[in-house]
Amino acid sequence: MFELLDGKTLSIQIKNEIATEVRNLMADGYRTPHLAAVIVGNDGASQTYVANKEKSSHEVGFTSSVYRYPESTSEKDLLEAIEFLNNDPEIDGFIVQLPLPKHINEQHIIDAISPDKDVDGFTAINVGRMVLGEDAFVPATPMGICTLLKRYGIETCGKHCVVIGRSNIVGTPVANLLSRKGFDCTVTLCHSRTKNLAELTRSADILIVAIGKPEFVTAEMVKEGAVVIDVGIHRIPDESRKSGYRIIGDVKHDEVDKLCSWVTPVPGGVGPLTIISLLENTMKAYKKNLNIK
Ligand code: GUN
């Protein structure tokens, strides 16, 4: 029988912990932590992400502000907006929601974010610090996966962890984090050019799927007793639902779950922990900013 890595319940528990810490700091006379978000254009998924981040920020007692710019905003104007946020002492951390419109070079924008306010952990400085094992802002999704494994007490030492997907946001950093001291996994990072993928995934004690393809991982690819972490989020039309859609992941859960020891549901697995990690990073930026131990 498999057990669920219930990200939703865990995220409520961690939100309560953060909210208590914020209340105690307020009682000691400190100002509230402040997370800002920059969003350019009208991408539907991005609007939803930013709205969720704003809601969660308020739930833990943070100040949250959203800077909205039209699709036609120039790279130069956006760089100026970032400079403004870098220099505002009341803003502890901020994110620039991706993707950006095609005429804006994302790397130029990310490189302009102050590493001390880069709560997404996307700047070269934070990526470098993370890889060196120094104190860094770690990207939210890999950090959320680590939190799930830790808080559920999943044994990772010496385990074979197979990651499918090599993105800068998820696959590459999670492979790095889980190979390090503390997690001590032996990690195989697979991608679109990997040969014998199913053979590799079948040898995984921990399988992390971040490939961005709906129901890509099937039962033949999973070893009995594996821990399966599904990072995928896809909306597919479903007329039986009031919303007209349902959410599925990168794993075919109806056939894979019964093979697992632990598995993340979709929705309600990794997703809620991603937002928690952003709140934790903001708390860390805030404490550094105000010199709170
Ligand atoms: N777009 C999709 N995920 C993310 C994220 O974690 N951060 C930002 N800034 N943009 C995203």
Short mmCIF file of C-alpha atoms and ligand atoms in Angstrom, two decimals:
data_model
loop_
_atom_site.label_atom_id
_atom_site.label_comp_id
_atom_site.label_asym_id
_atom_site.label_seq_id
_atom_site.Cartn_x
_atom_site.Cartn_y
_atom_site.Cartn_z
CA MET A 1 0.00 0.00 0.00
CA PHE A 2 1.32 3.45 -0.87
CA GLU A 3 1.20 6.52 1.33
CA LEU A 4 0.71 10.08 0.14
CA LEU A 5 3.31 12.80 0.55
CA ASP A 6 0.58 15.28 1.38
CA GLY A 7 1.98 18.67 0.39
CA LYS A 8 -1.28 20.45 1.09
CA THR A 9 -1.46 19.45 4.77
CA LEU A 10 2.27 19.98 5.29
CA SER A 11 2.08 23.42 3.69
CA ILE A 12 -0.68 24.47 6.12
CA GLN A 13 1.47 23.29 9.04
CA ILE A 14 4.56 25.20 7.82
CA LYS A 15 2.45 28.31 7.06
CA ASN A 16 1.27 28.25 10.67
CA GLU A 17 4.88 28.02 11.85
CA ILE A 18 5.88 31.03 9.69
CA ALA A 19 2.81 33.01 10.80
CA THR A 20 3.71 32.40 14.47
CA GLU A 21 7.27 33.57 13.86
CA VAL A 22 5.99 36.72 12.10
CA ARG A 23 3.56 37.45 14.97
CA ASN A 24 6.38 37.10 17.50
CA LEU A 25 8.60 39.47 15.53
CA MET A 26 5.75 42.00 15.30
CA ALA A 27 5.31 41.73 19.08
CA ASP A 28 9.02 42.57 19.40
CA GLY A 29 8.43 45.74 17.36
CA TYR A 30 9.78 44.70 13.95
CA ARG A 31 8.06 45.67 10.69
CA THR A 32 6.39 43.00 8.53
CA PRO A 33 8.39 41.02 5.93
CA HIS A 34 7.70 42.30 2.41
CA LEU A 35 7.64 40.13 -0.73
CA ALA A 36 7.11 41.83 -4.10
CA ALA A 37 6.34 40.30 -7.48
CA VAL A 38 6.81 41.73 -10.96
CA ILE A 39 4.55 40.50 -13.70
CA VAL A 40 4.70 41.57 -17.35
CA GLY A 41 1.79 40.91 -19.72
CA ASN A 42 -1.34 38.80 -19.27
CA ASP A 43 -0.24 35.15 -19.30
CA GLY A 44 -3.06 33.24 -17.54
CA ALA A 45 -0.89 30.74 -15.65
CA SER A 46 1.42 33.53 -14.46
CA GLN A 47 -1.56 35.53 -13.14
CA THR A 48 -2.70 32.46 -11.17
CA TYR A 49 0.80 31.82 -9.75
CA VAL A 50 1.21 35.43 -8.65
CA ALA A 51 -2.30 35.51 -7.13
CA ASN A 52 -1.46 32.35 -5.13
CA LYS A 53 1.82 33.84 -3.93
CA GLU A 54 0.01 37.00 -2.84
CA LYS A 55 -2.69 35.04 -0.98
CA SER A 56 -0.11 32.89 0.84
CA SER A 57 1.97 35.96 1.74
CA HIS A 58 -1.06 37.56 3.38
CA GLU A 59 -1.94 34.35 5.21
CA VAL A 60 1.41 34.36 7.04
CA GLY A 61 1.29 38.11 7.74
CA PHE A 62 3.68 39.38 5.07
CA THR A 63 3.21 42.58 3.14
CA SER A 64 2.83 41.68 -0.53
CA SER A 65 2.96 43.97 -3.52
CA VAL A 66 2.56 43.21 -7.19
CA TYR A 67 4.05 45.43 -9.89
CA ARG A 68 2.14 44.90 -13.13
CA TYR A 69 3.52 46.02 -16.49
CA PRO A 70 1.96 45.79 -19.95
CA GLU A 71 3.11 43.22 -22.52
CA SER A 72 4.71 46.05 -24.53
CA THR A 73 7.11 47.09 -21.71
CA SER A 74 10.69 47.48 -22.97
CA GLU A 75 13.65 45.66 -21.48
CA LYS A 76 15.11 49.02 -20.48
CA ASP A 77 11.97 50.02 -18.55
CA LEU A 78 11.84 46.67 -16.81
CA LEU A 79 15.52 46.98 -15.82
CA GLU A 80 14.69 50.37 -14.29
CA ALA A 81 11.81 48.83 -12.33
CA ILE A 82 14.18 46.17 -10.99
CA GLU A 83 16.71 48.77 -9.98
CA PHE A 84 13.96 50.52 -8.03
CA LEU A 85 13.08 47.29 -6.18
CA ASN A 86 16.77 46.51 -5.54
CA ASN A 87 17.13 49.88 -3.82
CA ASP A 88 13.89 49.95 -1.81
CA PRO A 89 14.92 49.08 1.78
CA GLU A 90 11.32 48.16 2.69
CA ILE A 91 11.24 45.32 0.13
CA ASP A 92 13.02 42.24 1.48
CA GLY A 93 12.73 40.06 -1.59
CA PHE A 94 11.08 40.00 -4.99
CA ILE A 95 10.46 37.73 -7.93
CA VAL A 96 10.06 38.46 -11.62
CA GLN A 97 7.41 36.05 -12.84
CA LEU A 98 8.50 34.00 -15.87
CA PRO A 99 7.99 33.67 -18.78
CA LEU A 100 8.59 37.23 -19.94
CA PRO A 101 7.41 38.54 -23.33
CA LYS A 102 9.61 37.38 -26.23
CA HIS A 103 11.22 40.79 -26.86
CA ILE A 104 12.73 40.80 -23.34
CA ASN A 105 15.88 38.80 -22.62
CA GLU A 106 15.08 36.84 -19.45
CA GLN A 107 18.72 36.36 -18.50
CA HIS A 108 19.40 40.12 -18.68
CA ILE A 109 16.50 40.68 -16.30
CA ILE A 110 17.45 37.91 -13.86
CA ASP A 111 21.06 39.11 -13.81
CA ALA A 112 19.86 42.56 -12.74
CA ILE A 113 18.16 41.27 -9.56
CA SER A 114 20.18 41.89 -6.39
CA PRO A 115 21.35 38.44 -5.14
CA ASP A 116 20.29 39.49 -1.62
CA LYS A 117 16.67 39.96 -2.80
CA ASP A 118 16.60 37.05 -5.26
CA VAL A 119 14.16 34.87 -3.32
CA ASP A 120 13.61 32.71 -6.44
CA GLY A 121 17.32 31.78 -6.36
CA PHE A 122 17.64 32.33 -10.12
CA THR A 123 20.66 34.68 -10.28
CA ALA A 124 24.08 33.31 -11.25
CA ILE A 125 25.39 34.30 -7.81
CA ASN A 126 22.79 32.24 -5.95
CA VAL A 127 23.12 29.27 -8.34
CA GLY A 128 26.91 29.40 -7.83
CA ARG A 129 26.58 29.64 -4.04
CA MET A 130 24.14 26.71 -4.03
CA VAL A 131 26.45 24.50 -6.12
CA LEU A 132 29.38 25.36 -3.85
CA GLY A 133 27.29 24.45 -0.80
CA GLU A 134 27.42 28.03 0.50
CA ASP A 135 24.51 29.85 2.08
CA ALA A 136 22.18 30.71 -0.86
CA PHE A 137 18.62 31.28 -1.92
CA VAL A 138 17.62 27.92 -3.42
CA PRO A 139 14.88 27.81 -6.10
CA ALA A 140 11.46 27.13 -4.62
CA THR A 141 10.46 23.84 -6.28
CA PRO A 142 13.66 21.89 -5.51
CA MET A 143 13.60 23.34 -2.00
CA GLY A 144 9.97 22.21 -1.62
CA ILE A 145 10.90 18.68 -2.74
CA CYS A 146 13.70 18.59 -0.13
CA THR A 147 11.26 19.80 2.55
CA LEU A 148 8.76 17.05 1.66
CA LEU A 149 11.44 14.34 1.88
CA LYS A 150 12.82 15.73 5.16
CA ARG A 151 9.53 16.35 6.94
CA TYR A 152 8.16 12.93 6.01
CA GLY A 153 11.40 11.30 7.22
CA ILE A 154 12.07 9.57 3.88
CA GLU A 155 15.41 7.71 4.01
CA THR A 156 17.66 9.17 1.29
CA CYS A 157 21.22 8.18 2.34
CA GLY A 158 22.84 5.99 -0.33
CA LYS A 159 19.58 5.71 -2.30
CA HIS A 160 19.52 5.89 -6.08
CA CYS A 161 17.60 9.00 -7.06
CA VAL A 162 16.67 9.38 -10.72
CA VAL A 163 15.59 12.84 -11.89
CA ILE A 164 13.80 13.20 -15.23
CA GLY A 165 14.21 16.73 -16.64
CA ARG A 166 17.24 19.04 -16.56
CA SER A 167 15.65 22.51 -16.30
CA ASN A 168 17.45 25.30 -14.44
CA ILE A 169 14.42 25.72 -12.18
CA VAL A 170 13.83 22.10 -11.08
CA GLY A 171 15.81 19.15 -12.46
CA THR A 172 19.36 20.50 -12.34
CA PRO A 173 19.14 22.08 -8.85
CA VAL A 174 17.26 19.16 -7.25
CA ALA A 175 19.87 16.72 -8.62
CA ASN A 176 22.57 18.89 -7.05
CA LEU A 177 20.83 19.23 -3.67
CA LEU A 178 20.03 15.54 -3.23
CA SER A 179 23.57 14.44 -4.05
CA ARG A 180 24.97 16.61 -1.26
CA LYS A 181 25.86 15.73 2.33
CA GLY A 182 22.71 15.44 4.39
CA PHE A 183 20.67 13.79 1.62
CA ASP A 184 23.55 11.65 0.29
CA CYS A 185 21.70 10.21 -2.71
CA THR A 186 23.43 8.77 -5.75
CA VAL A 187 21.79 10.84 -8.46
CA THR A 188 21.18 10.12 -12.15
CA LEU A 189 19.94 13.12 -14.15
CA CYS A 190 17.95 12.04 -17.22
CA HIS A 191 16.68 14.18 -20.09
CA SER A 192 15.25 14.03 -23.60
CA ARG A 193 18.45 12.48 -25.05
CA THR A 194 18.83 9.79 -22.36
CA LYS A 195 19.03 6.27 -23.75
CA ASN A 196 17.27 3.37 -21.98
CA LEU A 197 15.26 5.77 -19.83
CA ALA A 198 12.89 3.08 -18.50
CA GLU A 199 15.82 0.89 -17.47
CA LEU A 200 17.25 3.77 -15.43
CA THR A 201 13.96 4.83 -13.87
CA ARG A 202 13.23 1.20 -12.89
CA SER A 203 16.40 1.25 -10.80
CA ALA A 204 15.30 4.38 -8.91
CA ASP A 205 14.58 4.23 -5.19
CA ILE A 206 13.47 7.86 -5.50
CA LEU A 207 12.08 9.05 -8.84
CA ILE A 208 11.61 12.77 -9.42
CA VAL A 209 9.65 13.62 -12.54
CA ALA A 210 9.95 17.16 -13.89
CA ILE A 211 9.74 16.68 -17.63
CA GLY A 212 6.60 18.71 -18.33
CA LYS A 213 4.77 15.97 -20.27
CA PRO A 214 1.34 14.83 -19.06
CA GLU A 215 1.31 11.27 -17.63
CA PHE A 216 4.75 10.54 -19.11
CA VAL A 217 5.78 8.03 -16.41
CA THR A 218 3.90 4.73 -16.62
CA ALA A 219 3.92 1.60 -14.41
CA GLU A 220 6.62 -0.17 -16.49
CA MET A 221 9.04 2.64 -15.58
CA VAL A 222 8.70 2.34 -11.80
CA LYS A 223 10.25 -0.12 -9.34
CA GLU A 224 8.02 -1.61 -6.67
CA GLY A 225 8.43 0.32 -3.40
CA ALA A 226 9.84 3.48 -5.05
CA VAL A 227 9.24 7.00 -3.75
CA VAL A 228 7.75 9.00 -6.64
CA ILE A 229 7.73 12.81 -6.72
CA ASP A 230 5.60 14.29 -9.52
CA VAL A 231 6.43 17.92 -10.32
CA GLY A 232 4.11 18.19 -13.36
CA ILE A 233 1.02 20.40 -13.46
CA HIS A 234 -1.16 20.24 -16.58
CA ARG A 235 -4.70 21.47 -17.11
CA ILE A 236 -6.70 19.17 -19.34
CA PRO A 237 -10.29 19.71 -20.49
CA ASP A 238 -12.85 17.73 -18.45
CA GLU A 239 -16.52 18.43 -19.05
CA SER A 240 -17.58 16.43 -16.00
CA ARG A 241 -16.02 19.16 -13.81
CA LYS A 242 -17.68 22.45 -13.03
CA SER A 243 -14.43 24.27 -13.88
CA GLY A 244 -14.30 22.48 -17.26
CA TYR A 245 -10.81 21.11 -16.55
CA ARG A 246 -8.81 18.91 -14.23
CA ILE A 247 -5.18 18.94 -13.18
CA ILE A 248 -2.87 16.04 -13.98
CA GLY A 249 0.86 15.51 -13.49
CA ASP A 250 3.84 14.00 -15.31
CA VAL A 251 3.02 10.58 -13.77
CA LYS A 252 0.17 8.25 -14.71
CA HIS A 253 -1.06 7.97 -11.14
CA ASP A 254 -3.88 5.46 -11.76
CA GLU A 255 -1.32 2.76 -12.60
CA VAL A 256 1.85 4.00 -10.82
CA ASP A 257 0.61 4.82 -7.30
CA LYS A 258 -0.06 1.22 -6.29
CA LEU A 259 3.63 0.36 -6.94
CA CYS A 260 4.98 3.15 -4.72
CA SER A 261 5.90 3.29 -1.05
CA TRP A 262 5.32 7.07 -1.09
CA VAL A 263 3.94 9.27 -3.86
CA THR A 264 3.02 12.95 -4.25
CA PRO A 265 -0.55 13.54 -5.46
CA VAL A 266 -1.29 16.09 -8.22
CA PRO A 267 -2.64 18.54 -7.25
CA GLY A 268 -1.68 18.84 -3.57
CA GLY A 269 1.86 17.41 -3.62
CA VAL A 270 4.87 19.48 -4.68
CA GLY A 271 2.86 22.58 -5.71
CA PRO A 272 1.90 23.82 -2.21
CA LEU A 273 5.48 23.31 -0.97
CA THR A 274 6.83 25.50 -3.77
CA ILE A 275 4.98 28.50 -2.40
CA ILE A 276 6.10 27.66 1.13
CA SER A 277 9.73 27.72 -0.01
CA LEU A 278 9.25 31.18 -1.45
CA LEU A 279 7.85 32.34 1.89
CA GLU A 280 10.80 30.72 3.71
CA ASN A 281 13.26 32.44 1.38
CA THR A 282 11.50 35.77 1.99
CA MET A 283 11.75 35.23 5.73
CA LYS A 284 15.47 34.57 5.33
CA ALA A 285 15.96 37.73 3.21
CA TYR A 286 13.98 39.75 5.75
CA LYS A 287 16.07 38.53 8.70
CA LYS A 288 19.28 39.31 6.82
CA ASN A 289 17.95 42.74 5.86
CA LEU A 290 17.02 43.61 9.45
CA ASN A 291 19.93 41.73 11.00
CA ILE A 292 17.66 39.40 12.97
CA LYS A 293 19.31 36.13 14.08
N1 GUN B 1 7.30 30.68 -13.61
C1 GUN B 1 7.02 29.38 -13.31
N2 GUN B 1 7.54 29.06 -12.10
C2 GUN B 1 8.16 30.17 -11.65
C3 GUN B 1 8.86 30.45 -10.44
O1 GUN B 1 9.06 29.63 -9.56
N3 GUN B 1 9.34 31.73 -10.34
C4 GUN B 1 9.16 32.66 -11.30
N4 GUN B 1 9.68 33.87 -11.11
N5 GUN B 1 8.51 32.41 -12.42
C5 GUN B 1 8.01 31.18 -12.58
#
